[in-house]
Coordinates of C-alpha atoms in Angstrom, one line a residue:
M25 CA -9.3 0.6 -30.9
V26 CA -7.2 0.0 -27.7
M27 CA -7.8 1.5 -24.8
D28 CA -5.0 1.8 -22.2
Y29 CA -6.2 1.1 -18.4
Y30 CA -4.0 1.4 -15.6
A31 CA -4.4 -1.0 -12.7
Y32 CA -2.5 -1.0 -9.2
W33 CA -1.9 -4.5 -7.6
N34 CA -5.3 -6.0 -9.3
G35 CA -4.6 -6.2 -13.0
G36 CA -5.5 -9.8 -13.3
Q37 CA -8.8 -9.2 -11.4
I38 CA -9.3 -6.5 -13.8
R39 CA -8.9 -8.7 -17.0
D40 CA -11.1 -11.0 -15.6
L41 CA -13.9 -8.2 -14.8
F42 CA -13.7 -6.6 -18.4
E43 CA -14.0 -10.3 -19.7
A44 CA -16.9 -10.8 -17.8
L45 CA -18.4 -7.7 -19.0
V46 CA -18.3 -8.7 -22.4
S47 CA -19.6 -12.0 -21.8
I48 CA -22.5 -10.4 -19.9
C49 CA -23.2 -7.2 -22.7
S50 CA -23.1 -9.8 -25.5
G51 CA -25.5 -12.3 -24.4
S52 CA -29.1 -12.5 -25.6
S53 CA -30.2 -12.6 -22.0
Y54 CA -28.8 -8.8 -21.6
E55 CA -30.2 -8.0 -24.8
G56 CA -33.8 -8.9 -23.4
L57 CA -33.6 -6.9 -20.4
L58 CA -32.2 -3.7 -22.7
K59 CA -35.5 -4.3 -24.6
T60 CA -37.6 -5.0 -21.5
A61 CA -36.5 -1.6 -20.3
V62 CA -36.8 0.4 -23.2
L63 CA -40.7 -0.9 -23.7
A64 CA -41.2 -0.2 -20.0
G65 CA -39.6 3.5 -20.3
F66 CA -41.7 4.1 -23.5
L67 CA -44.8 3.2 -22.0
V68 CA -44.3 5.4 -19.1
T69 CA -43.3 8.3 -21.2
L70 CA -46.0 7.5 -23.8
T71 CA -48.6 7.6 -20.6
G72 CA -47.5 10.8 -19.5
A73 CA -47.4 12.3 -22.9
L74 CA -51.1 11.5 -23.5
L75 CA -52.1 12.6 -20.1
K76 CA -50.4 15.8 -20.6
W77 CA -51.1 16.1 -24.7
Q78 CA -47.4 16.3 -25.1
G79 CA -46.5 13.8 -28.1
L80 CA -43.3 15.1 -28.5
A81 CA -42.1 13.6 -25.2
S82 CA -42.5 10.0 -26.2
K83 CA -40.3 10.7 -29.3
V84 CA -37.7 12.4 -27.4
Y85 CA -37.6 9.3 -25.4
L86 CA -37.1 6.9 -28.2
F87 CA -34.3 8.8 -29.6
A88 CA -32.5 9.0 -26.7
A89 CA -32.7 5.2 -25.7
V90 CA -31.5 4.5 -29.1
L91 CA -28.7 7.0 -28.9
F92 CA -27.6 5.9 -25.8
Y93 CA -27.8 2.2 -26.9
S94 CA -26.1 2.8 -30.2
V95 CA -23.0 5.0 -28.5
M96 CA -22.6 3.2 -25.0
L97 CA -22.9 -0.5 -26.1
V98 CA -22.8 -1.4 -30.2
P99 CA -19.0 -0.1 -30.6
K100 CA -16.5 -2.6 -29.4
V101 CA -12.9 -1.2 -28.3
D102 CA -10.1 -3.4 -27.3
V103 CA -8.8 -2.7 -23.7
A104 CA -4.8 -3.2 -22.6
I105 CA -4.6 -3.2 -18.7
H106 CA -1.4 -2.4 -17.4
D107 CA -0.2 -3.6 -13.8
E108 CA 1.8 -0.9 -12.3
R109 CA 2.9 -3.1 -9.3
S110 CA 3.4 -6.4 -11.5
A111 CA 4.3 -4.6 -14.7
D112 CA 2.0 -7.1 -16.4
V113 CA -0.2 -6.2 -19.6
Y114 CA -3.4 -8.0 -20.4
V115 CA -5.6 -7.4 -23.2
V116 CA -9.3 -7.8 -23.3
S117 CA -11.2 -7.6 -27.1
N118 CA -14.6 -6.3 -27.9
V119 CA -15.3 -4.4 -24.7
P120 CA -18.4 -2.2 -25.1
F121 CA -17.2 1.6 -26.0
G122 CA -19.2 2.9 -23.0
V123 CA -17.1 1.2 -20.3
G124 CA -14.0 0.8 -22.3
F125 CA -13.7 4.3 -23.0
F126 CA -14.7 6.1 -20.0
A127 CA -12.8 3.8 -17.5
S128 CA -9.7 4.1 -19.6
A129 CA -10.2 7.9 -19.8
T130 CA -10.5 8.3 -16.0
S131 CA -7.6 5.7 -15.3
K132 CA -5.4 7.8 -17.8
I133 CA -6.3 10.8 -15.6
G134 CA -5.5 8.9 -12.3
H135 CA -1.8 7.6 -13.9
F136 CA -1.1 11.0 -15.1
L137 CA -1.8 12.8 -12.0
T138 CA 0.3 9.9 -10.2
E139 CA 3.1 10.1 -12.4
S140 CA 3.3 13.7 -12.6
F141 CA 3.7 14.0 -8.8
E142 CA 6.2 11.2 -8.4
T143 CA 8.1 12.8 -11.2
A144 CA 7.9 16.4 -9.9
F145 CA 9.1 15.2 -6.5
S146 CA 11.8 13.3 -8.2
L147 CA 11.3 10.1 -6.3
P148 CA 13.5 6.7 -6.7
D149 CA 11.8 3.4 -7.3
A150 CA 11.9 2.8 -3.9
E151 CA 9.7 5.9 -2.7
R152 CA 7.4 5.6 -5.6
F153 CA 3.4 4.5 -4.2
S154 CA 2.5 3.3 -7.6
K155 CA 5.4 0.6 -7.7
F156 CA 5.5 -0.3 -4.0
G157 CA 2.9 1.3 -2.0
L158 CA 2.7 3.2 1.0
V159 CA 5.8 4.0 3.1
Y160 CA 7.9 1.5 1.6
P161 CA 11.5 2.3 2.8
Q162 CA 10.1 2.2 6.3
R163 CA 8.5 -1.1 5.9
A164 CA 11.7 -2.2 3.9
L165 CA 14.0 -1.2 6.7
N166 CA 11.7 -2.8 9.3
S167 CA 12.0 -6.3 7.6
L168 CA 15.9 -5.8 7.0
L169 CA 16.6 -5.3 10.7
A170 CA 14.4 -8.1 11.7
A171 CA 16.0 -10.3 8.9
G172 CA 18.1 -13.4 10.3
P173 CA 19.3 -16.7 9.7
V174 CA 16.5 -18.5 7.8
T175 CA 17.9 -22.2 6.9
P176 CA 18.4 -24.6 9.8
E177 CA 22.2 -25.0 9.1
G178 CA 22.5 -21.0 9.1
R179 CA 20.7 -20.8 12.4
A180 CA 23.1 -23.6 13.8
L181 CA 26.4 -22.2 12.1
T182 CA 25.9 -18.6 13.6
D183 CA 24.8 -19.7 17.1
R184 CA 28.0 -21.7 17.4
V185 CA 30.3 -19.0 16.2
I186 CA 28.5 -16.6 18.8
A187 CA 28.7 -18.8 21.7
D188 CA 32.1 -20.1 21.0
C189 CA 33.9 -17.3 19.1
I190 CA 32.0 -14.1 19.8
G191 CA 30.8 -14.0 23.3
P192 CA 34.0 -15.1 25.0
E193 CA 35.7 -12.3 23.4
L194 CA 33.0 -10.1 24.6
L195 CA 33.4 -11.1 27.9
D196 CA 37.0 -11.0 28.1
H197 CA 37.4 -7.8 26.4
P198 CA 35.0 -4.6 27.4
D199 CA 36.4 -2.7 24.7
K200 CA 35.2 -4.9 22.0
A201 CA 31.9 -5.2 23.7
A202 CA 31.6 -1.4 23.4
E203 CA 32.9 -1.4 19.8
L204 CA 30.5 -4.2 18.5
S205 CA 27.5 -1.8 20.2
H206 CA 28.5 1.0 17.7
S207 CA 29.2 -0.8 15.0
G208 CA 27.5 -0.1 11.9
D209 CA 28.4 -3.0 10.0
I210 CA 28.8 -6.0 12.6
W211 CA 29.9 -8.5 10.1
A212 CA 32.8 -6.1 8.9
T213 CA 33.8 -5.6 12.8
I214 CA 34.1 -9.4 13.5
S215 CA 35.6 -10.3 10.3
A216 CA 38.3 -8.0 10.5
D217 CA 41.9 -9.5 11.2
G218 CA 42.7 -10.1 14.8
W219 CA 39.4 -9.2 16.1
I220 CA 38.6 -12.8 16.9
N221 CA 41.3 -14.9 18.8
P222 CA 42.5 -17.9 16.2
A223 CA 43.5 -19.8 19.3
R224 CA 39.8 -20.3 20.5
S225 CA 37.8 -23.0 18.5
S226 CA 34.4 -24.2 17.5
V227 CA 32.5 -27.2 16.6
S228 CA 31.1 -27.4 13.4
S229 CA 28.0 -28.9 12.1
D230 CA 29.7 -32.4 11.2
G231 CA 31.7 -32.6 14.2
T232 CA 34.7 -31.5 13.7
V233 CA 37.0 -28.9 15.4
Q234 CA 37.9 -25.9 13.7
R235 CA 39.6 -22.4 14.9
C236 CA 37.7 -19.7 15.4
D237 CA 38.8 -17.8 12.5
Q238 CA 38.3 -21.0 10.0
A239 CA 34.7 -21.4 11.7
L240 CA 34.0 -17.4 10.7
Q241 CA 35.2 -18.4 7.0
S242 CA 32.9 -21.5 7.1
L243 CA 29.9 -19.3 8.2
D244 CA 31.1 -16.4 5.4
Q245 CA 31.0 -19.1 2.6
H246 CA 27.6 -20.4 4.1
L247 CA 26.1 -16.7 3.8
N248 CA 27.6 -16.2 0.6
T249 CA 26.3 -19.4 -1.2
V250 CA 22.9 -20.1 0.5
E251 CA 21.8 -18.2 3.4
L252 CA 21.6 -14.4 1.4
D253 CA 19.8 -16.0 -1.7
F254 CA 17.2 -17.6 0.8
L255 CA 17.1 -14.3 2.9
S256 CA 16.5 -12.2 -0.5
K257 CA 13.6 -14.6 -1.5
R258 CA 12.1 -14.2 2.0
L259 CA 12.4 -10.4 2.1
G260 CA 10.9 -10.3 -1.6
T261 CA 8.0 -12.5 -0.5
V262 CA 6.9 -10.2 2.4
L263 CA 7.8 -7.0 0.5
V264 CA 6.7 -7.6 -3.1
P265 CA 5.1 -10.7 -3.4
E266 CA 3.4 -9.3 -6.6
R267 CA 6.8 -9.3 -8.6
I268 CA 7.7 -12.0 -10.7
D269 CA 11.4 -11.6 -9.4
P270 CA 11.2 -10.3 -6.3
A271 CA 14.6 -10.8 -5.4
D272 CA 15.8 -8.5 -7.9
V273 CA 13.4 -6.0 -6.7
I274 CA 14.6 -6.5 -3.4
R275 CA 18.5 -5.9 -4.6
R276 CA 17.5 -2.6 -6.1
T277 CA 15.2 -1.2 -3.5
L278 CA 16.8 -2.1 -0.1
P279 CA 20.0 -0.1 -0.7
Q280 CA 17.9 2.8 -1.7
S281 CA 15.8 2.6 1.6
E282 CA 19.0 2.5 3.4
A283 CA 20.6 5.4 1.8
L284 CA 17.5 7.4 2.2
L285 CA 16.3 6.8 5.8
L286 CA 19.9 6.1 7.1
G287 CA 22.5 7.9 5.2
V288 CA 24.2 4.6 4.7
S289 CA 25.5 3.5 1.1
R290 CA 26.3 -0.4 1.1
S291 CA 25.6 -3.5 -1.3
L292 CA 22.6 -5.7 -0.3
E293 CA 24.9 -8.4 0.7
Q294 CA 26.8 -6.0 3.2
S295 CA 23.1 -5.0 4.7
L296 CA 22.0 -8.8 4.5
K297 CA 24.8 -9.7 6.6
H298 CA 24.8 -6.9 9.1
S299 CA 21.1 -7.8 9.8
V300 CA 21.8 -11.2 10.5
M301 CA 24.4 -10.6 13.1
L302 CA 22.2 -7.8 14.6
T303 CA 19.2 -10.5 14.8
A304 CA 21.6 -13.1 16.0
L305 CA 23.8 -11.5 18.5
P306 CA 21.3 -10.6 21.1
R307 CA 19.8 -14.3 20.8
G308 CA 23.0 -16.0 21.1
M309 CA 24.2 -13.7 24.3
A310 CA 20.9 -14.6 25.9
S311 CA 21.7 -18.1 25.1
I312 CA 25.1 -17.8 26.6
A313 CA 23.7 -16.0 30.0
A314 CA 21.1 -18.9 30.4
Q315 CA 23.6 -21.6 29.9
A316 CA 26.0 -19.7 32.7
G317 CA 23.1 -19.4 35.0
A318 CA 23.8 -15.9 36.0
P319 CA 22.8 -12.8 34.8
L320 CA 25.2 -11.2 32.3
D321 CA 25.0 -7.6 32.3
L322 CA 26.3 -7.5 28.6
A323 CA 23.8 -10.1 27.3
A324 CA 21.0 -7.9 29.2
K325 CA 22.2 -4.8 27.4
Y326 CA 22.2 -6.7 23.8
S327 CA 18.9 -8.1 24.5
A328 CA 17.5 -4.6 25.2
S329 CA 18.1 -3.3 21.9
Q330 CA 15.5 -6.2 20.5
A331 CA 13.0 -5.2 23.4
N332 CA 11.5 -2.3 21.5
L333 CA 10.0 -4.8 19.1
T334 CA 7.1 -5.5 21.0
S335 CA 6.3 -1.9 20.4
E336 CA 5.1 -2.8 17.0
I337 CA 2.3 -4.6 18.3
N338 CA 0.8 -1.5 19.4
Y339 CA 0.7 -0.2 15.6
R340 CA 0.3 -3.3 13.9
T341 CA -3.3 -2.8 13.1
L342 CA -2.7 0.8 11.8
A343 CA 0.4 -0.2 9.8
R344 CA -1.5 -3.2 8.1
L345 CA -4.5 -0.6 7.0
A346 CA -1.8 1.6 5.4
E347 CA 0.0 -1.6 3.8
H348 CA -2.8 -4.1 2.7
S349 CA -6.5 -2.9 3.7
L350 CA -6.9 0.4 2.1
P351 CA -5.6 -0.7 -1.4
K352 CA -7.6 -3.6 -1.2
I353 CA -10.7 -1.4 -0.3
R354 CA -9.7 0.9 -3.2
N355 CA -9.8 -2.1 -5.5
C356 CA -12.8 -3.4 -4.5
V357 CA -14.7 -0.1 -5.1
E358 CA -13.0 -0.3 -8.5
F359 CA -14.1 -3.5 -9.1
I360 CA -17.7 -2.9 -8.2
V361 CA -18.1 0.3 -9.8
I362 CA -16.9 -0.9 -13.1
A363 CA -19.0 -4.0 -12.9
A364 CA -22.1 -2.1 -12.4
F365 CA -22.0 -0.6 -16.3
P366 CA -24.6 -3.2 -17.3
L367 CA -27.0 -2.0 -14.6
M368 CA -26.1 1.7 -15.2
L369 CA -26.7 1.1 -19.1
L370 CA -30.2 -0.4 -18.2
L371 CA -31.0 2.5 -16.2
M372 CA -29.9 5.0 -18.7
V373 CA -32.1 3.3 -21.3
A374 CA -34.9 3.4 -19.2
A375 CA -34.4 7.1 -18.4
G376 CA -34.4 8.0 -21.8
S377 CA -33.8 11.7 -21.9
A378 CA -33.0 11.8 -18.1
A379 CA -30.3 9.5 -18.6
G380 CA -27.9 12.3 -18.3
A381 CA -28.2 12.0 -14.2
V382 CA -27.4 8.4 -14.2
F383 CA -24.2 8.8 -16.5
R384 CA -23.2 11.5 -14.2
S385 CA -22.9 9.5 -10.8
F386 CA -21.8 6.7 -12.7
F387 CA -18.7 8.9 -14.0
V388 CA -18.2 10.7 -10.9
L389 CA -17.4 7.0 -9.1
L390 CA -15.1 6.3 -11.8
I391 CA -13.2 9.6 -11.2
W392 CA -13.3 9.2 -7.4
F393 CA -11.5 6.1 -7.0
Q394 CA -9.1 7.1 -9.6
L395 CA -8.0 9.9 -7.6
W396 CA -6.9 8.0 -4.8
A397 CA -3.5 7.1 -6.0
P398 CA -2.2 10.5 -6.9
L399 CA -3.4 11.7 -3.6
L400 CA -1.9 8.4 -1.7
S401 CA 1.4 9.3 -3.8
V402 CA 1.5 12.7 -2.0
A403 CA 0.7 11.7 1.4
N404 CA 3.6 8.9 0.7
Y405 CA 6.1 11.1 -0.3
L406 CA 5.1 13.6 2.6
M407 CA 5.6 10.3 5.3
I408 CA 9.0 9.3 3.8
S409 CA 10.5 13.1 3.6
V410 CA 9.2 13.5 7.3
D411 CA 11.1 10.4 8.4
A412 CA 14.4 11.0 6.4
N413 CA 15.7 13.4 8.7
P414 CA 15.2 11.8 12.2
M415 CA 16.3 8.7 10.9
N416 CA 19.4 10.2 9.5
R417 CA 20.1 11.7 12.8
I418 CA 19.6 8.6 14.5
A419 CA 22.3 7.0 12.5
A420 CA 24.4 9.8 12.5
E421 CA 24.3 9.7 16.6
F422 CA 24.6 5.7 16.9
G423 CA 27.2 5.3 14.0
G424 CA 24.1 3.5 11.7
S425 CA 22.1 0.7 12.2
T426 CA 24.0 -0.5 15.2
L427 CA 22.8 -2.7 18.0
L428 CA 22.3 0.4 20.3
A429 CA 20.1 1.8 17.5
A430 CA 18.3 -0.9 16.2
G431 CA 15.1 -0.7 18.7
I432 CA 14.7 3.3 18.1
I433 CA 15.1 2.5 14.2
R434 CA 12.2 -0.4 14.4
E435 CA 9.7 1.9 16.9
A436 CA 10.3 5.0 14.2
G437 CA 9.6 2.6 11.3
A438 CA 6.9 1.0 13.0
T439 CA 5.4 4.3 14.3
S440 CA 5.5 6.0 10.6
Q441 CA 3.3 3.1 9.2
A442 CA 1.0 3.7 11.8
I443 CA 0.5 7.3 11.2
A444 CA 0.3 6.6 7.4
G445 CA -2.3 4.4 8.4
S446 CA -4.2 6.7 10.7
I447 CA -4.4 9.5 7.9
M448 CA -5.1 7.2 5.0
P449 CA -9.0 7.0 5.8
L450 CA -9.0 10.6 4.8
I451 CA -7.8 10.1 1.1
P452 CA -11.2 8.7 0.0
V453 CA -13.1 11.6 1.6
I454 CA -10.6 14.2 -0.2
A455 CA -11.0 12.3 -3.3
F456 CA -15.0 11.9 -3.5
A457 CA -15.0 15.8 -2.5
L458 CA -13.1 16.5 -5.5
A459 CA -14.7 14.2 -7.9
K460 CA -18.1 15.6 -6.8
G461 CA -17.0 19.3 -6.8
S462 CA -18.5 20.5 -3.8
D463 CA -18.0 20.8 -0.1
M464 CA -21.4 19.4 0.6
A465 CA -19.9 15.8 -0.5
F466 CA -17.0 16.5 2.3
A467 CA -19.5 17.6 4.6
S468 CA -21.6 14.5 4.1
M469 CA -18.9 12.3 4.2
S470 CA -17.2 13.5 7.2
T471 CA -20.3 13.6 9.1
G472 CA -20.5 9.8 8.2
L473 CA -16.9 9.0 9.5
M474 CA -17.4 10.8 12.7
A475 CA -21.0 9.2 13.3
P476 CA -19.7 6.5 15.8
A477 CA -17.8 9.3 17.9
Q478 CA -20.6 11.6 17.7
V479 CA -23.1 9.0 19.2
L480 CA -20.7 8.6 22.4
L481 CA -21.0 12.1 23.1
P482 CA -24.0 12.9 25.6
A483 CA -26.5 15.2 24.0
P484 CA -26.6 18.9 25.7
P485 CA -29.7 19.7 27.8
L486 CA -32.5 21.3 26.1
K487 CA -33.2 24.8 27.3
R488 CA -36.8 26.2 27.6
L489 CA -37.1 29.1 25.2
P490 CA -39.0 32.3 26.6
E491 CA -42.4 32.8 25.5
T492 CA -42.8 35.8 23.4
S493 CA -45.8 37.3 21.7
M494 CA -46.1 37.2 18.0
P495 CA -46.9 40.7 16.4
E496 CA -50.3 40.4 14.6
T497 CA -49.8 40.4 10.7
S498 CA -52.2 40.3 8.4
L499 CA -52.4 38.0 5.3
Q500 CA -52.2 41.0 2.9
E501 CA -48.6 41.9 4.3
I502 CA -47.6 38.2 3.9
H503 CA -49.0 37.9 0.8
P504 CA -49.2 41.2 -1.0

């Protein structure tokens, strides 16, 4: 019998965990522990039965111990582990039925709820939490807007074209400066016929002198053959490092993210070329200003579009919580709970007929961390849908991801990641309350989370209660 188990970001670790459980539970040392637990539980039950003259209790204990041992440990199943992020499948054989069946059952519940919510919302790949984690479109857009030349040759070619060809045009023609500031595709603007003066010249990397139109063609050739491939790999490593072919994933999801948040429809190559110039142009203009030895107002305006990038520092902690920390915490909880199965089985065997309470606690924990993914998918959809409208308005107001809008878009994306990180700690609390099935669980966990804040609050002064006389009451009235 093959049981399916759905993992998020940690399929390889879950495979190692199930293999470790197979090794532990099939060893002679663990069987010795089980026998010791049965013997200890039987002696305790027998002693109590003799003192209370209830000989049936010892028989009930032996029956329960044998039943749980025969059901939870003796049957074996194969577990197929499906990693939702990397699309890998691992199979582990001879897993004890008790952990294989119930872990698979709770995993299917979590996977079904996650898929149901994401299907009901009709989300494309870029918006699915199960595929890419929290607020992926915002993270993808921030990474795309910060993308620049990554190879030394690419940086050198871009800087020379900006210094020799684009910068002089902007200084001599204020109308071109305004056009470039409002351009949603900088590369298409500067490569249009007549935008760059072919009478200007630039020095290439090998020392030869080229006309500016030829230099722009050389830069275009380098971008198409070298730079964009490196840039795609770098973005893939940052955004989807667990995928086998991250560049292919980036090629599919980055255009989806731009279309969703900015209302822009274009290919990945067009987006990357625009982002390269969006990053390189302010740096190049600042270099021209430094070489000129005078403050250039144009360079200051272009550099100002990058200034809001520092605001990300304020949000970095919460953004990292949304992107990395909480999924890792969830996977650690999942790993520890499943790894506790051998200990749980020992306690069940030792408890005998009272093993139901032990197993119920274990099952609640299994359900608890499986509810994180569907609840996170709902929160993820909410954050993305809330951002889509204002970001579309920003793009419409400024003509797309332009130089003027770059800082605002970056700050909006960083803020969204921070908000997502701030609400994510609520998800485990809500999931535990649902799994436990009581408002007491929610209240207790909320009290624990708020304990540091409550410690800082001063205690209210005690008030002396007025003295009152108690009416005389006889014992007969209290206990008739």
